[in-house]
Tab-separated table of C-alpha atoms in Angstrom:
chain	number	residue	atom	x	y	z
A	18	MET	CA	171.404	129.945	-218.462
A	19	GLU	CA	169.432	131.993	-220.948
A	20	SER	CA	166.518	130.178	-222.559
A	21	PRO	CA	166.430	130.102	-226.371
A	22	SER	CA	164.157	132.522	-228.211
A	23	TRP	CA	160.946	131.221	-229.712
A	24	SER	CA	160.925	130.716	-233.454
A	25	SER	CA	158.507	132.675	-235.621
A	26	ARG	CA	156.495	129.527	-236.324
A	27	PHE	CA	156.189	128.687	-232.621
A	28	LYS	CA	155.136	132.264	-231.838
A	29	LEU	CA	152.463	132.000	-234.527
A	30	VAL	CA	151.158	128.724	-233.103
A	31	VAL	CA	151.042	130.136	-229.568
A	32	GLY	CA	149.307	133.275	-230.808
A	33	VAL	CA	146.650	131.250	-232.638
A	34	ILE	CA	146.064	129.045	-229.578
A	35	VAL	CA	145.720	132.060	-227.284
A	36	PHE	CA	143.317	133.718	-229.725
A	37	VAL	CA	141.152	130.586	-230.011
A	38	LEU	CA	141.054	130.174	-226.224
A	39	PHE	CA	140.107	133.825	-225.839
A	40	CYS	CA	137.240	133.424	-228.338
A	41	LEU	CA	136.036	130.298	-226.518
A	42	LEU	CA	136.130	132.207	-223.231
A	43	LEU	CA	134.050	135.007	-224.726
A	44	TYR	CA	131.547	132.494	-226.073
A	45	ALA	CA	131.272	130.736	-222.713
A	46	ALA	CA	130.765	134.076	-220.930
A	47	ARG	CA	128.389	135.539	-223.529
A	48	ALA	CA	125.491	135.652	-221.046
A	49	VAL	CA	127.337	138.114	-218.786
A	50	LEU	CA	129.001	140.147	-221.528
A	51	PRO	CA	126.363	142.936	-221.842
A	52	PRO	CA	126.931	144.479	-218.367
A	53	ILE	CA	130.687	144.075	-218.832
A	54	ILE	CA	130.623	145.784	-222.226
A	55	ILE	CA	128.364	148.569	-220.959
A	56	GLY	CA	130.634	149.029	-217.935
A	57	VAL	CA	133.681	149.322	-220.193
A	58	ILE	CA	131.808	151.858	-222.326
A	59	ILE	CA	130.899	153.901	-219.239
A	60	GLY	CA	134.525	153.882	-218.129
A	61	TYR	CA	135.640	154.907	-221.607
A	62	ILE	CA	133.131	157.756	-221.780
A	63	PHE	CA	133.886	159.238	-218.361
A	64	TYR	CA	137.662	158.713	-218.245
A	65	PRO	CA	138.384	162.164	-219.790
A	66	TYR	CA	136.021	163.817	-217.311
A	67	ALA	CA	137.853	162.210	-214.398
A	68	ARG	CA	141.099	163.569	-215.814
A	69	PHE	CA	139.472	166.989	-216.146
A	70	ILE	CA	138.513	166.949	-212.454
A	71	LYS	CA	142.017	165.757	-211.611
A	72	TYR	CA	143.765	168.630	-213.377
A	73	SER	CA	141.161	171.219	-212.366
A	74	THR	CA	141.351	170.431	-208.647
A	75	ALA	CA	144.914	169.072	-208.361
A	76	LEU	CA	143.443	165.911	-206.829
A	77	PRO	CA	144.940	162.480	-207.545
A	78	HIS	CA	143.178	160.497	-210.254
A	79	ARG	CA	141.462	158.023	-207.915
A	80	PRO	CA	139.761	160.632	-205.680
A	81	ALA	CA	138.768	162.546	-208.814
A	82	THR	CA	137.144	159.376	-210.179
A	83	ALA	CA	135.313	158.806	-206.888
A	84	ILE	CA	133.940	162.366	-206.933
A	85	LEU	CA	132.797	161.947	-210.546
A	86	TYR	CA	130.887	158.730	-209.836
A	87	LEU	CA	129.320	160.109	-206.671
A	88	LEU	CA	127.977	162.981	-208.756
A	89	LEU	CA	126.712	160.527	-211.369
A	90	LEU	CA	124.945	158.428	-208.729
A	91	ALA	CA	123.358	161.527	-207.226
A	92	ILE	CA	121.925	162.342	-210.662
A	93	ILE	CA	121.120	158.854	-211.981
A	94	ILE	CA	119.424	157.240	-208.969
A	95	PRO	CA	116.547	159.764	-208.630
A	96	ILE	CA	116.004	159.762	-212.404
A	97	VAL	CA	115.879	155.956	-212.595
A	98	LEU	CA	113.525	155.674	-209.624
A	99	ALA	CA	111.222	158.302	-211.120
A	100	LEU	CA	111.194	157.058	-214.712
A	101	LEU	CA	111.123	153.259	-214.349
A	102	PRO	CA	107.428	152.971	-213.355
A	103	VAL	CA	106.364	155.473	-216.028
A	104	ILE	CA	108.380	153.820	-218.786
A	105	SER	CA	107.163	150.352	-217.750
A	106	GLU	CA	103.521	151.392	-217.988
A	107	GLN	CA	103.977	153.137	-221.332
A	108	VAL	CA	105.933	150.232	-222.847
A	109	VAL	CA	103.101	147.845	-221.943
A	110	LEU	CA	100.482	150.133	-223.504
A	111	VAL	CA	102.464	150.681	-226.704
A	112	ARG	CA	103.204	146.971	-227.023
A	113	ASP	CA	99.534	146.030	-226.673
A	114	GLU	CA	98.468	148.678	-229.201
A	115	ILE	CA	101.035	147.650	-231.811
A	116	LEU	CA	100.215	143.953	-231.362
A	117	ALA	CA	96.498	144.663	-231.699
A	118	LEU	CA	97.061	146.598	-234.925
A	119	LEU	CA	99.361	143.939	-236.412
A	120	GLU	CA	96.929	141.164	-235.589
A	121	GLN	CA	94.091	143.188	-237.116
A	122	VAL	CA	96.055	143.701	-240.346
A	123	ASN	CA	96.996	140.028	-240.321
A	124	SER	CA	93.338	139.002	-240.177
A	125	ILE	CA	92.157	141.153	-243.102
A	126	SER	CA	94.947	140.665	-245.652
A	127	PRO	CA	93.377	139.863	-249.051
A	128	GLU	CA	93.816	136.741	-251.188
A	129	GLN	CA	95.950	137.988	-254.076
A	130	THR	CA	98.965	136.681	-255.959
A	131	PHE	CA	101.976	138.327	-257.539
A	132	GLU	CA	104.941	137.043	-259.523
A	133	LEU	CA	108.571	137.738	-258.647
A	134	PHE	CA	111.443	136.245	-260.661
A	135	GLY	CA	109.041	133.689	-262.128
A	136	VAL	CA	107.720	132.544	-258.744
A	137	GLN	CA	104.074	132.951	-257.729
A	138	PHE	CA	103.459	134.363	-254.245
A	139	VAL	CA	100.169	134.545	-252.352
A	140	THR	CA	99.812	138.015	-250.843
A	141	GLU	CA	98.034	136.743	-247.766
A	142	GLN	CA	100.794	134.258	-246.985
A	143	VAL	CA	103.543	136.842	-247.447
A	144	VAL	CA	101.722	139.435	-245.338
A	145	GLN	CA	101.009	136.912	-242.605
A	146	GLN	CA	104.652	135.833	-242.473
A	147	VAL	CA	105.830	139.434	-242.211
A	148	ILE	CA	103.200	140.342	-239.620
A	149	ASN	CA	103.877	137.225	-237.544
A	150	THR	CA	107.587	138.046	-237.553
A	151	LEU	CA	106.876	141.628	-236.453
A	152	ILE	CA	104.566	140.367	-233.708
A	153	GLU	CA	107.283	138.095	-232.337
A	154	VAL	CA	109.866	140.898	-232.470
A	155	VAL	CA	107.563	143.330	-230.638
A	156	ARG	CA	106.705	140.735	-228.013
A	157	ASP	CA	110.353	139.864	-227.451
A	158	LEU	CA	111.580	143.465	-227.281
A	159	ALA	CA	108.750	144.842	-225.183
A	160	GLY	CA	108.487	141.703	-223.074
A	161	ASN	CA	112.163	141.789	-222.175
A	162	ALA	CA	111.973	145.511	-221.414
A	163	VAL	CA	108.907	145.067	-219.212
A	164	ASN	CA	110.384	142.103	-217.358
A	165	LEU	CA	113.586	144.026	-216.764
A	166	VAL	CA	111.706	147.047	-215.469
A	167	LEU	CA	109.418	145.035	-213.224
A	168	ASN	CA	112.232	142.936	-211.767
A	169	ALA	CA	113.661	145.638	-209.519
A	170	ALA	CA	116.266	143.381	-207.945
A	171	GLN	CA	117.681	142.452	-211.331
A	172	VAL	CA	117.749	146.078	-212.413
A	173	VAL	CA	119.568	147.178	-209.266
A	174	LEU	CA	122.070	144.313	-209.542
A	175	LEU	CA	122.836	145.031	-213.198
A	176	ILE	CA	123.219	148.748	-212.532
A	177	VAL	CA	125.538	148.129	-209.572
A	178	ILE	CA	127.712	145.643	-211.488
A	179	THR	CA	127.858	147.895	-214.531
A	180	LEU	CA	128.789	150.982	-212.497
A	181	ILE	CA	131.448	149.064	-210.556
A	182	ILE	CA	133.053	147.932	-213.801
A	183	GLY	CA	132.776	151.453	-215.190
A	184	PHE	CA	134.310	152.914	-212.023
A	185	TYR	CA	137.374	150.683	-212.186
A	186	MET	CA	137.767	151.244	-215.918
A	187	THR	CA	137.705	155.003	-215.310
A	188	ARG	CA	139.969	154.825	-212.275
A	189	ASP	CA	142.570	152.493	-213.789
A	190	GLY	CA	142.339	153.616	-217.406
A	191	ASP	CA	146.046	154.473	-217.522
A	192	ARG	CA	146.948	150.944	-216.432
A	193	PHE	CA	144.772	149.346	-219.104
A	194	ILE	CA	146.265	151.611	-221.764
A	195	ALA	CA	149.793	150.753	-220.624
A	196	ALA	CA	148.956	147.026	-220.640
A	197	VAL	CA	147.747	147.252	-224.237
A	198	GLU	CA	150.829	149.210	-225.295
A	199	ASP	CA	153.081	146.547	-223.759
A	200	LEU	CA	151.564	143.970	-226.124
A	201	ILE	CA	152.623	145.927	-229.214
A	202	PRO	CA	155.909	144.786	-230.823
A	203	ASP	CA	158.551	147.493	-230.982
A	204	ASP	CA	158.921	147.340	-234.773
A	205	THR	CA	155.214	148.051	-235.347
A	206	ARG	CA	154.551	150.270	-232.344
A	207	GLY	CA	154.382	153.488	-234.365
A	208	ASP	CA	151.858	152.119	-236.853
A	209	ILE	CA	149.657	150.470	-234.233
A	210	GLU	CA	149.600	153.569	-232.047
A	211	LEU	CA	148.477	155.708	-235.003
A	212	LEU	CA	145.833	153.133	-235.941
A	213	LEU	CA	144.580	152.904	-232.359
A	214	ALA	CA	144.416	156.700	-232.188
A	215	GLN	CA	142.162	156.729	-235.262
A	216	ILE	CA	139.956	153.987	-233.813
A	217	ASP	CA	139.816	155.835	-230.492
A	218	ASN	CA	138.635	158.929	-232.362
A	219	VAL	CA	135.801	156.897	-233.917
A	220	TRP	CA	134.552	155.545	-230.600
A	221	ALA	CA	135.059	158.812	-228.720
A	222	THR	CA	133.041	160.692	-231.322
A	223	PHE	CA	130.334	158.035	-231.350
A	224	PHE	CA	129.801	157.862	-227.605
A	225	ARG	CA	130.500	161.357	-226.318
A	226	SER	CA	129.036	163.352	-229.207
A	227	ASN	CA	126.147	160.945	-229.782
A	228	LEU	CA	125.319	160.976	-226.085
A	229	LEU	CA	124.883	164.752	-226.149
A	230	LEU	CA	122.996	164.455	-229.440
A	231	ALA	CA	120.670	161.821	-227.962
A	232	ILE	CA	119.872	164.051	-224.978
A	233	LEU	CA	119.122	167.038	-227.222
A	234	VAL	CA	117.025	165.007	-229.656
A	235	GLY	CA	115.148	163.289	-226.829
A	236	THR	CA	114.302	166.658	-225.291
A	237	ILE	CA	113.218	168.170	-228.623
A	238	VAL	CA	111.082	165.178	-229.615
A	239	THR	CA	109.457	164.999	-226.176
A	240	ALA	CA	108.478	168.664	-226.414
A	241	LEU	CA	107.344	168.301	-230.039
A	242	SER	CA	105.281	165.190	-229.248
A	243	ALA	CA	103.609	166.926	-226.314
A	244	ALA	CA	102.886	170.008	-228.433
A	245	ILE	CA	101.027	168.082	-231.151
A	246	GLY	CA	99.382	165.696	-228.685
A	247	LEU	CA	101.193	162.475	-229.598
A	248	PRO	CA	100.392	159.990	-226.812
A	249	ARG	CA	103.206	159.125	-224.370
A	250	PRO	CA	105.553	161.961	-225.399
A	251	LEU	CA	108.182	161.032	-222.800
A	252	LEU	CA	108.506	157.494	-224.138
A	253	MET	CA	108.640	158.765	-227.723
A	254	GLY	CA	111.363	161.241	-226.760
A	255	ILE	CA	113.434	158.538	-225.071
A	256	LEU	CA	112.959	156.294	-228.107
A	257	ALA	CA	114.124	159.063	-230.454
A	258	GLY	CA	117.204	159.670	-228.312
A	259	VAL	CA	118.149	155.983	-228.224
A	260	LEU	CA	117.612	155.618	-231.977
A	261	GLU	CA	120.189	158.363	-232.608
A	262	PHE	CA	122.770	155.637	-231.971
A	263	ILE	CA	121.362	153.661	-234.921
A	264	PRO	CA	122.236	155.484	-238.161
A	265	THR	CA	120.284	155.346	-241.413
A	266	ILE	CA	117.199	153.533	-240.074
A	267	GLY	CA	116.765	155.137	-236.648
A	268	HIS	CA	114.484	157.905	-237.921
A	269	VAL	CA	112.464	155.406	-239.964
A	270	ILE	CA	111.859	153.210	-236.920
A	271	TRP	CA	110.700	156.189	-234.849
A	272	LEU	CA	108.394	157.433	-237.610
A	273	ALA	CA	106.819	153.990	-238.022
A	274	ALA	CA	106.144	153.725	-234.283
A	275	ALA	CA	104.773	157.281	-234.105
A	276	VAL	CA	102.452	156.801	-237.095
A	277	ILE	CA	101.068	153.564	-235.640
A	278	ILE	CA	100.347	155.237	-232.297
A	279	ALA	CA	98.841	158.277	-234.031
A	280	GLY	CA	96.591	156.076	-236.147
A	281	ILE	CA	95.357	154.082	-233.157
A	282	GLU	CA	94.876	156.788	-230.523
A	283	GLY	CA	94.855	160.103	-232.341
A	284	SER	CA	95.930	163.383	-230.773
A	285	ASP	CA	95.519	164.311	-227.127
A	286	VAL	CA	95.528	168.011	-228.055
A	287	LEU	CA	94.388	168.578	-231.645
A	288	ALA	CA	90.731	168.113	-232.603
A	289	VAL	CA	91.421	166.259	-235.858
A	290	SER	CA	90.749	162.782	-237.171
A	291	ASN	CA	93.327	160.037	-236.679
A	292	THR	CA	94.126	160.060	-240.400
A	293	VAL	CA	94.834	163.789	-240.415
A	294	PHE	CA	96.872	163.429	-237.244
A	295	MET	CA	98.987	160.720	-238.893
A	296	VAL	CA	99.811	163.213	-241.653
A	297	ILE	CA	100.696	165.833	-239.021
A	298	VAL	CA	103.002	163.330	-237.308
A	299	VAL	CA	104.738	162.562	-240.617
A	300	VAL	CA	105.253	166.281	-241.338
A	301	ALA	CA	106.535	166.907	-237.795
A	302	SER	CA	108.880	163.921	-238.083
A	303	LEU	CA	110.266	165.152	-241.400
A	304	ALA	CA	110.858	168.593	-239.875
A	305	TYR	CA	112.660	167.108	-236.867
A	306	THR	CA	114.707	164.857	-239.190
A	307	GLN	CA	115.842	167.878	-241.208
A	308	LEU	CA	116.829	169.689	-238.011
A	309	ASP	CA	118.699	166.606	-236.839
A	310	THR	CA	120.572	165.831	-240.058
A	311	ARG	CA	121.278	169.397	-241.207
A	312	VAL	CA	121.941	171.198	-237.915
A	313	LEU	CA	122.483	168.975	-234.872
A	314	ILE	CA	124.533	166.143	-236.392
A	315	PRO	CA	126.907	168.425	-238.392
A	316	ALA	CA	127.395	170.655	-235.340
A	317	LEU	CA	128.042	167.870	-232.816
A	318	ILE	CA	129.424	164.978	-234.850
A	319	GLY	CA	130.287	166.118	-238.353
A	320	ASP	CA	129.833	163.988	-241.452
A	321	ARG	CA	128.800	160.533	-240.329
A	322	ASP	CA	127.530	159.380	-243.739
A	323	ARG	CA	130.905	158.165	-245.058
A	324	LEU	CA	129.770	154.561	-245.496
A	325	HIS	CA	127.160	153.451	-247.981
A	326	PRO	CA	123.714	152.944	-246.408
A	327	VAL	CA	123.680	149.315	-247.606
A	328	VAL	CA	126.891	148.641	-245.679
A	329	VAL	CA	125.404	150.266	-242.588
A	330	ILE	CA	122.164	148.274	-242.835
A	331	ILE	CA	124.046	144.989	-243.279
A	332	GLY	CA	126.181	145.866	-240.265
A	333	LEU	CA	123.072	146.622	-238.220
A	334	LEU	CA	121.536	143.269	-239.164
A	335	VAL	CA	124.728	141.408	-238.265
A	336	GLY	CA	124.999	143.295	-234.980
A	337	TRP	CA	121.389	142.448	-234.139
A	338	ALA	CA	121.953	138.766	-234.958
A	339	LEU	CA	125.116	138.556	-232.861
A	340	ALA	CA	124.275	140.655	-229.802
A	341	GLY	CA	120.692	141.877	-230.015
A	342	LEU	CA	120.006	145.487	-229.096
A	343	LEU	CA	123.565	146.075	-227.852
A	344	GLY	CA	124.967	144.808	-231.146
A	345	LEU	CA	122.561	147.044	-233.036
A	346	VAL	CA	123.738	150.123	-231.133
A	347	LEU	CA	127.452	149.298	-231.424
A	348	ALA	CA	127.315	148.316	-235.094
A	349	ALA	CA	128.142	151.799	-236.423
A	350	PRO	CA	131.488	152.396	-234.659
A	351	THR	CA	132.418	148.751	-235.182
A	352	ILE	CA	131.944	149.122	-238.945
A	353	SER	CA	134.065	152.287	-238.969
A	354	SER	CA	136.792	150.603	-236.903
A	355	LEU	CA	136.869	147.568	-239.208
A	356	GLU	CA	137.088	149.923	-242.172
A	357	LEU	CA	140.202	151.571	-240.688
A	358	ILE	CA	141.780	148.189	-239.924
A	359	GLY	CA	140.975	146.952	-243.433
A	360	LYS	CA	142.557	150.028	-245.029
A	361	TYR	CA	145.675	149.556	-242.914
A	362	ILE	CA	146.012	145.860	-243.837
A	363	ARG	CA	145.415	146.583	-247.528
A	364	ALA	CA	148.093	149.288	-247.527
A	365	ARG	CA	150.612	146.981	-245.862
A	366	LEU	CA	149.837	144.100	-248.235
A	367	MET	CA	150.480	146.448	-251.168
A	368	ASP	CA	153.679	147.833	-249.568
A	369	ARG	CA	152.213	151.290	-249.155
A	370	ASN	CA	152.435	153.653	-246.231
A	371	PRO	CA	148.960	153.592	-244.616
A	372	PHE	CA	149.596	156.997	-243.035
A	373	SER	CA	151.282	158.734	-245.972
A	374	GLU	CA	148.423	161.208	-246.419
A	375	PRO	CA	147.258	163.532	-243.653
A	376	ALA	CA	144.487	161.708	-241.855
A	377	GLU	CA	141.171	163.472	-241.771
A	378	PRO	CA	139.138	163.206	-238.575
A	379	THR	CA	137.440	159.814	-238.668
A	380	GLU	CA	133.849	159.908	-237.521
A	381	ALA	CA	131.534	157.081	-236.652
A	382	VAL	CA	128.803	156.563	-239.218
């Protein structure tokens, strides 16, 4: 006997219940989400390379994936073992220097008042609140980084778990794609597949192109920092590479950190005062920013300034509040993906064809 079909209302109720349960599950598992998310990202990034090995060598997909990850391990393990102690030491030194400077500024802020929208503010109180907030942020960020570096067992465990998840995502990518496609209703399959293709283009551009961009920028900034004598050039290069994933404010954050270090320690190479060296660092940073925005980004990514900077900054703040550093890094492609989804929904609500015009390549901001 064939069971009766579910009514539209019952399907809606079941869908809402499943969605709520899924959100509750994510909330309950929020502590373990970062390695899972990073593992999924790794699988997403390297899935095309596994397919390339597969078609280049005529090997099945699973052996091709195994070869790819063995090569990655052979490259990553020596680099991690060599860089972890160096990065740990430099993070501690930079943290202590920044905290010392902030506390010094906090102790000498003058007693002045200013009026804003009819409200009187005491300069010292405002400065102290800002400085105290910055001190807590620096302590939290650097403290977590140092603890993670020093706790070797935790580092190894997180790396192993993340790589295992990434391996299976790369190996079984076709299955996951097929499982998602099976969830799409037949009457909307064409639209959803086009929308998912646009979203996939956003994330593919963000990760694969930005990864190459981060490596190039990190190398350039490391060499530039060493040339002008900026202390800890390797750490500054790594920081510049990581900040390439944070649009709009990434360069500002790097410049602020570099100027603080230049003002405290001066140059290891140039025989100039700390003040003059700070000016040199600003000029060098502006030159590198021009190279990055006018040459490297257009060549590797294209136009990633489609969204208004205010929208990007708000997205970065929300990402930081929801998921910390990981949310900050993933804010840009998430904003672009939500923009595509919003345009699709708006077109459907207004009975328009969301794909009536030829779609231009959609880049992450």
